[in-house]
Coordinates of C-alpha atoms and ligand atoms in Angstrom, one line a residue:
M11 CA -18.8 2.2 1.6
A12 CA -20.1 5.4 -0.1
R13 CA -20.5 5.0 -3.5
T14 CA -19.4 7.6 -6.9
Q15 CA -22.9 7.9 -7.5
E16 CA -23.4 9.8 -3.8
Y17 CA -20.4 12.2 -4.6
D18 CA -22.4 12.7 -8.3
L19 CA -19.1 12.6 -9.6
G20 CA -20.0 11.2 -13.0
P21 CA -21.6 8.7 -15.3
H22 CA -18.9 6.2 -14.9
T23 CA -18.3 4.5 -11.8
F24 CA -14.4 4.2 -12.4
P25 CA -12.3 6.6 -13.1
R26 CA -9.9 6.9 -16.3
G27 CA -6.4 6.9 -15.7
W28 CA -3.1 4.9 -15.0
F29 CA -3.2 3.0 -12.0
M30 CA -1.4 0.8 -10.1
V31 CA -2.0 -3.0 -10.0
A32 CA 0.9 -4.9 -8.5
D33 CA 4.5 -4.5 -7.2
A34 CA 6.7 -5.6 -10.5
D35 CA 8.3 -7.9 -7.6
E36 CA 5.0 -10.3 -7.2
V37 CA 4.6 -10.7 -10.3
T38 CA 6.2 -14.4 -11.0
R39 CA 5.8 -16.7 -13.6
T40 CA 3.2 -18.3 -11.2
P41 CA -0.3 -16.5 -11.9
K42 CA -1.7 -14.4 -8.9
A43 CA -5.4 -13.3 -8.4
L44 CA -6.1 -9.7 -8.8
R45 CA -9.2 -7.9 -8.3
Y46 CA -9.8 -4.5 -9.1
F47 CA -12.2 -1.9 -10.7
G48 CA -14.8 -4.2 -9.9
Q49 CA -13.8 -7.2 -11.9
D50 CA -11.5 -10.6 -11.3
L51 CA -7.8 -10.3 -13.0
V52 CA -5.0 -12.7 -13.6
I53 CA -1.6 -11.3 -13.7
Y54 CA 1.8 -13.4 -14.4
R55 CA 5.5 -13.1 -16.4
G56 CA 6.0 -14.7 -19.2
E57 CA 9.1 -16.5 -19.6
S58 CA 10.4 -13.9 -21.4
G59 CA 9.8 -11.2 -18.7
R60 CA 6.7 -9.9 -20.2
V61 CA 3.8 -9.0 -17.5
V62 CA 0.4 -9.9 -18.4
L63 CA -2.7 -8.7 -16.6
M64 CA -5.5 -10.1 -18.5
D65 CA -9.7 -11.1 -17.5
A66 CA -9.5 -13.8 -15.0
Y67 CA -12.3 -16.3 -16.2
C68 CA -11.7 -18.7 -19.2
P69 CA -14.0 -18.3 -21.6
H70 CA -14.8 -22.1 -22.8
M71 CA -16.0 -22.9 -18.8
G72 CA -15.5 -19.9 -16.8
T73 CA -12.7 -21.2 -14.5
H74 CA -10.7 -19.1 -12.9
L75 CA -7.2 -18.5 -14.2
A76 CA -5.0 -18.0 -11.4
K77 CA -6.9 -19.6 -9.0
N78 CA -5.4 -23.4 -8.7
T79 CA -2.8 -25.5 -6.8
T80 CA -4.6 -28.6 -7.5
S81 CA -4.4 -29.5 -11.2
F82 CA -2.1 -31.6 -12.8
V83 CA -1.7 -28.2 -15.1
I84 CA -0.2 -26.3 -11.9
Q85 CA 1.4 -29.6 -11.0
D86 CA 3.2 -30.5 -14.3
N87 CA 4.1 -26.7 -14.5
T88 CA 2.3 -25.9 -17.7
H89 CA 0.5 -23.6 -16.1
V90 CA 2.7 -20.5 -17.8
E91 CA 4.6 -21.7 -20.8
G92 CA 6.7 -19.3 -22.7
D93 CA 4.1 -16.4 -22.8
N94 CA 1.0 -18.4 -22.3
I95 CA -1.3 -19.3 -19.5
R96 CA -3.1 -22.2 -19.6
C97 CA -6.5 -22.8 -18.1
P98 CA -6.1 -25.3 -15.4
Y99 CA -10.0 -26.9 -15.8
H100 CA -9.4 -28.7 -19.6
A101 CA -5.2 -26.8 -20.7
W102 CA -6.6 -24.2 -23.5
R103 CA -4.2 -22.6 -23.8
F104 CA -3.9 -18.1 -24.1
G105 CA -1.4 -16.8 -25.5
P106 CA -0.3 -12.8 -23.9
D107 CA -2.8 -11.6 -26.9
G108 CA -5.4 -13.5 -24.9
V109 CA -6.6 -15.3 -27.4
C110 CA -7.1 -19.1 -26.9
N111 CA -4.1 -20.7 -29.1
Q112 CA -4.0 -24.1 -28.5
I113 CA -7.0 -26.8 -27.5
P114 CA -4.9 -30.3 -26.6
Y115 CA -7.3 -32.5 -27.6
F116 CA -8.6 -30.8 -30.5
N117 CA -7.3 -30.2 -33.7
G118 CA -10.4 -27.8 -35.7
P119 CA -10.7 -24.5 -35.8
I120 CA -10.2 -22.3 -32.3
P121 CA -13.4 -20.6 -31.9
K122 CA -13.5 -17.1 -32.4
A123 CA -14.6 -16.6 -29.2
A124 CA -12.0 -17.9 -27.1
R125 CA -10.7 -15.2 -26.0
I126 CA -9.8 -13.0 -23.1
R127 CA -9.9 -9.4 -22.4
T128 CA -6.5 -8.2 -21.7
W129 CA -5.4 -5.1 -20.6
K130 CA -2.5 -2.8 -20.6
A131 CA 0.4 -3.4 -18.0
V132 CA 3.3 -1.5 -18.3
E133 CA 6.5 -1.9 -16.0
K134 CA 7.8 1.1 -15.0
Y135 CA 9.0 2.3 -11.2
G136 CA 9.3 -0.8 -9.6
V137 CA 5.4 -0.5 -10.6
I138 CA 3.2 -2.7 -12.8
F139 CA 0.4 0.1 -14.6
T140 CA -2.6 -0.4 -16.0
W141 CA -4.8 2.1 -18.3
H142 CA -8.5 1.9 -17.0
D143 CA -11.0 2.9 -19.2
P144 CA -14.6 2.6 -19.4
E145 CA -14.5 4.0 -23.1
G146 CA -12.2 1.3 -23.7
A147 CA -9.6 3.5 -25.8
E148 CA -5.9 4.4 -25.9
P149 CA -4.5 6.1 -22.7
D150 CA -5.2 10.5 -23.4
F151 CA -2.5 11.1 -21.1
E152 CA 1.2 9.4 -20.0
L153 CA 2.3 8.3 -16.9
P154 CA 4.6 11.0 -15.0
V155 CA 8.5 10.6 -16.1
I156 CA 10.8 10.1 -12.8
A157 CA 14.3 11.0 -14.1
E158 CA 15.6 10.2 -10.5
W159 CA 14.8 6.5 -10.9
D160 CA 17.4 5.8 -13.4
D161 CA 20.1 8.3 -11.6
P162 CA 22.8 6.5 -10.1
A163 CA 22.7 8.6 -7.3
W164 CA 19.6 8.2 -5.6
V165 CA 17.7 4.5 -3.9
Q166 CA 15.3 3.1 -5.6
W167 CA 12.1 2.4 -3.8
K168 CA 10.3 -0.9 -3.1
M169 CA 6.5 0.3 -2.5
D170 CA 5.0 -0.7 0.9
H171 CA 1.6 -2.2 0.6
L172 CA -0.9 0.0 2.8
G173 CA -3.3 -2.3 2.1
Q174 CA -7.0 -1.6 1.4
V175 CA -9.4 1.6 3.2
P176 CA -12.7 1.5 2.7
I177 CA -13.3 4.9 1.7
H178 CA -14.5 6.6 -1.9
P179 CA -10.7 7.7 -3.6
V180 CA -12.5 11.2 -4.0
E181 CA -11.4 11.7 -0.6
I182 CA -8.0 10.5 -0.8
L183 CA -7.7 13.8 -3.6
D184 CA -9.2 16.0 -1.2
N185 CA -5.9 16.0 0.4
M186 CA -4.3 17.8 -2.3
A187 CA -6.7 21.3 -1.5
D188 CA -6.6 19.9 2.4
M189 CA -4.5 22.6 3.9
G190 CA -5.9 22.7 7.3
H191 CA -5.1 19.2 8.1
L192 CA -1.2 19.2 8.1
G193 CA -1.2 20.9 11.3
P194 CA -3.4 19.2 13.7
T195 CA -2.6 15.4 11.7
H196 CA 0.7 16.2 10.8
G197 CA 2.1 18.4 13.0
A198 CA 3.5 20.3 9.9
P199 CA 1.6 23.5 9.5
A200 CA 1.6 25.1 6.4
L201 CA 2.8 28.8 6.1
Y202 CA 1.8 29.1 2.3
F203 CA -0.5 27.4 0.3
R204 CA -1.3 26.8 -3.4
N205 CA -3.3 24.6 -5.8
E206 CA -2.6 24.4 -9.3
F207 CA -5.0 22.8 -12.1
R208 CA -2.7 22.3 -15.8
D209 CA -5.3 19.8 -17.8
H210 CA -4.9 16.1 -16.3
V211 CA -2.7 17.2 -13.7
V212 CA -3.3 19.1 -9.8
Y213 CA -0.4 20.7 -8.2
Q214 CA 0.0 21.4 -4.7
Y215 CA 2.2 23.7 -3.4
Q216 CA 3.5 24.2 0.0
G217 CA 5.5 24.7 2.8
G218 CA 6.0 25.1 6.4
T219 CA 7.6 23.7 10.0
H220 CA 7.5 20.6 10.8
R221 CA 7.6 20.3 15.3
F222 CA 10.2 17.7 14.5
L223 CA 12.5 20.0 12.6
E224 CA 14.7 22.3 14.1
P225 CA 13.2 25.8 14.3
G226 CA 12.9 27.8 11.3
A227 CA 13.9 25.1 9.5
M228 CA 11.4 24.9 6.6
L229 CA 9.5 21.5 5.2
E230 CA 8.8 22.4 1.6
T231 CA 6.9 20.2 -1.4
E232 CA 5.3 20.2 -4.9
T233 CA 2.5 18.0 -4.9
W234 CA 0.8 16.5 -7.8
Y235 CA -1.6 14.1 -9.5
T236 CA -1.6 13.1 -12.9
G237 CA -4.6 11.4 -13.3
P238 CA -6.4 10.3 -10.2
G239 CA -4.0 7.5 -9.1
V240 CA -0.5 8.3 -9.0
L241 CA 0.6 10.8 -6.9
L242 CA 3.8 12.4 -6.5
S243 CA 5.9 14.8 -4.3
R244 CA 8.8 16.5 -4.4
Y245 CA 10.7 17.8 -1.4
M246 CA 12.0 21.5 -2.0
D247 CA 15.7 20.1 -0.7
S248 CA 15.8 17.5 -4.1
Q249 CA 16.8 14.8 -1.6
S250 CA 13.7 12.7 -1.9
L251 CA 10.4 12.0 -3.8
M252 CA 7.7 10.5 -2.3
I253 CA 5.3 8.2 -4.9
I254 CA 1.2 7.3 -3.3
T255 CA -1.3 5.4 -5.8
H256 CA -4.4 4.1 -5.0
T257 CA -6.5 2.1 -7.2
P258 CA -10.5 1.6 -6.7
V259 CA -11.3 -2.6 -6.0
E260 CA -14.4 -2.1 -5.5
D261 CA -17.0 1.5 -5.9
G262 CA -16.0 2.9 -2.7
L263 CA -13.2 0.4 -1.4
V264 CA -9.8 1.2 -2.4
Q265 CA -6.2 -0.2 -2.6
A266 CA -3.3 1.9 -1.8
W267 CA 0.5 2.1 -1.9
T268 CA 3.4 4.6 -1.3
A269 CA 7.6 4.9 -1.2
L270 CA 10.5 6.9 -1.2
L271 CA 13.1 7.9 -3.2
V272 CA 15.9 9.2 -2.0
R273 CA 19.2 10.8 -2.8
S274 CA 22.6 9.3 -1.8
S275 CA 26.1 10.6 -1.1
N276 CA 27.1 8.1 -3.1
A277 CA 26.6 6.4 -6.7
P278 CA 25.6 4.1 -6.7
P279 CA 24.3 3.9 -3.1
T280 CA 26.9 1.7 -0.5
E281 CA 24.9 -0.2 1.8
Q282 CA 24.6 1.8 4.8
D283 CA 22.7 4.6 2.2
I284 CA 20.4 1.7 1.5
S285 CA 19.4 1.4 4.9
T286 CA 19.0 5.1 5.1
A287 CA 16.5 5.6 2.4
R288 CA 14.0 2.9 3.7
A289 CA 14.6 4.1 6.8
Y290 CA 13.3 7.7 5.4
Q291 CA 10.7 6.0 3.1
A292 CA 9.5 4.2 6.8
E293 CA 9.0 7.8 8.5
S294 CA 7.3 8.4 5.6
T295 CA 4.8 5.7 5.3
R296 CA 3.9 6.4 9.2
A297 CA 2.9 10.2 8.3
F298 CA 1.0 9.1 5.5
A299 CA -0.2 6.5 7.9
Q300 CA -1.7 9.2 9.8
D301 CA -4.2 10.2 7.1
F302 CA -4.9 6.5 6.3
E303 CA -6.1 6.1 10.1
I304 CA -8.5 9.4 9.6
W305 CA -9.9 7.9 6.1
T306 CA -11.0 4.3 7.9
N307 CA -12.9 5.2 10.1
K308 CA -14.5 8.2 9.0
A309 CA -18.2 8.4 7.7
P310 CA -18.7 9.7 3.6
C311 CA -18.2 13.4 2.9
F312 CA -20.2 14.4 0.3
Q313 CA -20.2 18.1 0.3
V314 CA -17.4 19.7 2.9
L315 CA -18.8 22.5 4.9
Q316 CA -16.4 24.9 3.2
I317 CA -15.5 28.2 5.0
P318 CA -13.0 30.7 3.6
A319 CA -9.7 29.6 5.6
D320 CA -10.1 25.6 3.6
G321 CA -8.4 25.1 0.7
P322 CA -10.0 24.7 -2.7
Y323 CA -11.6 20.9 -1.9
N324 CA -14.9 22.0 -4.6
K325 CA -12.3 22.6 -7.5
V326 CA -10.6 19.5 -6.7
R327 CA -13.2 18.0 -7.1
A328 CA -14.5 19.6 -9.5
W329 CA -11.5 18.8 -11.5
Y330 CA -11.5 15.0 -10.3
K331 CA -14.8 14.8 -12.0
Q332 CA -13.5 14.8 -16.2
F333 CA -12.6 11.3 -14.8
Y334 CA -15.6 9.9 -14.3
H335 CA -16.8 11.1 -17.8
P336 CA -16.2 10.9 -21.5
R337 CA -13.1 11.4 -23.1
A338 CA -15.4 14.2 -24.8
L339 CA -15.6 16.2 -22.4
A340 CA -12.7 16.5 -20.6
K341 CA -11.6 19.7 -22.3
T342 CA -14.2 21.7 -21.6
M343 CA -14.1 20.4 -17.6
Q344 CA -10.2 20.9 -17.2
E345 CA -10.7 24.6 -18.5
Q346 CA -13.1 25.3 -15.9
V347 CA -10.6 24.9 -13.1
N348 CA -7.5 25.0 -15.0
G349 CA -5.1 28.5 -13.2
S350 CA -3.9 28.9 -9.9
H351 CA -6.1 28.6 -6.6
T352 CA -5.1 30.5 -3.2
I353 CA -6.6 30.4 0.2
R354 CA -8.1 34.1 0.8
G355 CA -5.4 36.6 3.0
F356 CA -2.9 33.5 3.2
P357 CA 0.3 33.3 1.6
D358 CA 0.4 31.5 -2.0
A359 CA 4.0 31.9 -2.2
R360 CA 7.3 31.1 -0.7
V361 CA 7.6 32.7 3.0
S362 CA 10.5 31.6 5.4
A363 CA 9.6 30.7 8.4
A364 CA 9.8 32.8 11.7
Ligands
FES406 S1 -12.9 -24.1 -18.4 FE1 -10.9 -23.1 -19.2 S2 -10.1 -24.6 -20.2 FE2 -12.2 -25.6 -19.9
FE2_407 FE1 -2.5 14.5 4.6

């Protein structure tokens, strides 16, 4: 695994930003062990429906809160009570704020240190997102808004889990500038290509033909990362919207998911519309798996051997570095890349296929 330091990205090992940590469906009253940002975490859904994400280890004696099946705390169904979680070892109970609010065999004052660090858990678009921030501050940007999600004419997605890839996330971000792989890897060579940087968002606009589309038909996308972990891609025919999320597990190892939101001809969608949407998503996931296979097996690329006909990898990496630096530097770093970046001698705006 190649590490953040080897890519010279900045002082923080893991970037600041919004990251997917779970599928909303998999978060239940049974606490689940997670691992992200090199840390063990626990996630569960309280009885009110609230999702709670916290560090995994109990401050009393270090028990993992979710890795137990045999303690009577679990067998008696007292693991989650209300929105609280009870440790399997001595049954200390912690609120959704991480503060211990009951020690069953002690009536004295609960020590101040009996608290667990909690993480933001935002449930949106069928996903649980957290805010990761090495400086421990509140978000300095918002999650993207997906207006189509609540539109009854669109079929809501179910996330595809792609598992883990032993690659540093900077190389996943490289894709934003990667005009050259669209033909060879995906069978969809670009006829025009442009990147744009606006503060914490990077855009890619491109269009081209696809080997499976009829001659002359164009496939055009507008793709953007909101921060370092959440990609959305809109197909310009306005019929579908793809999401790709990836979250560092360890330094140099990421977990990824993808899904596709599809417009249906009926509102609400029929069973048939839903199964058509699922089939489109399967196709879109297959296309992303083409990148995945390459990432799984490639050597790290600390420096791209960039030619003039390549997209602006260096700019994407410069943009990406802002999330590995203290936020006080973000504005200056953004100003250095903000604007439109094109490939010399290559169309940067809509052209039609010959
Ligand atoms: S280790 Fe958690 S209550 Fe004792
Ligand atoms: Fe790709």
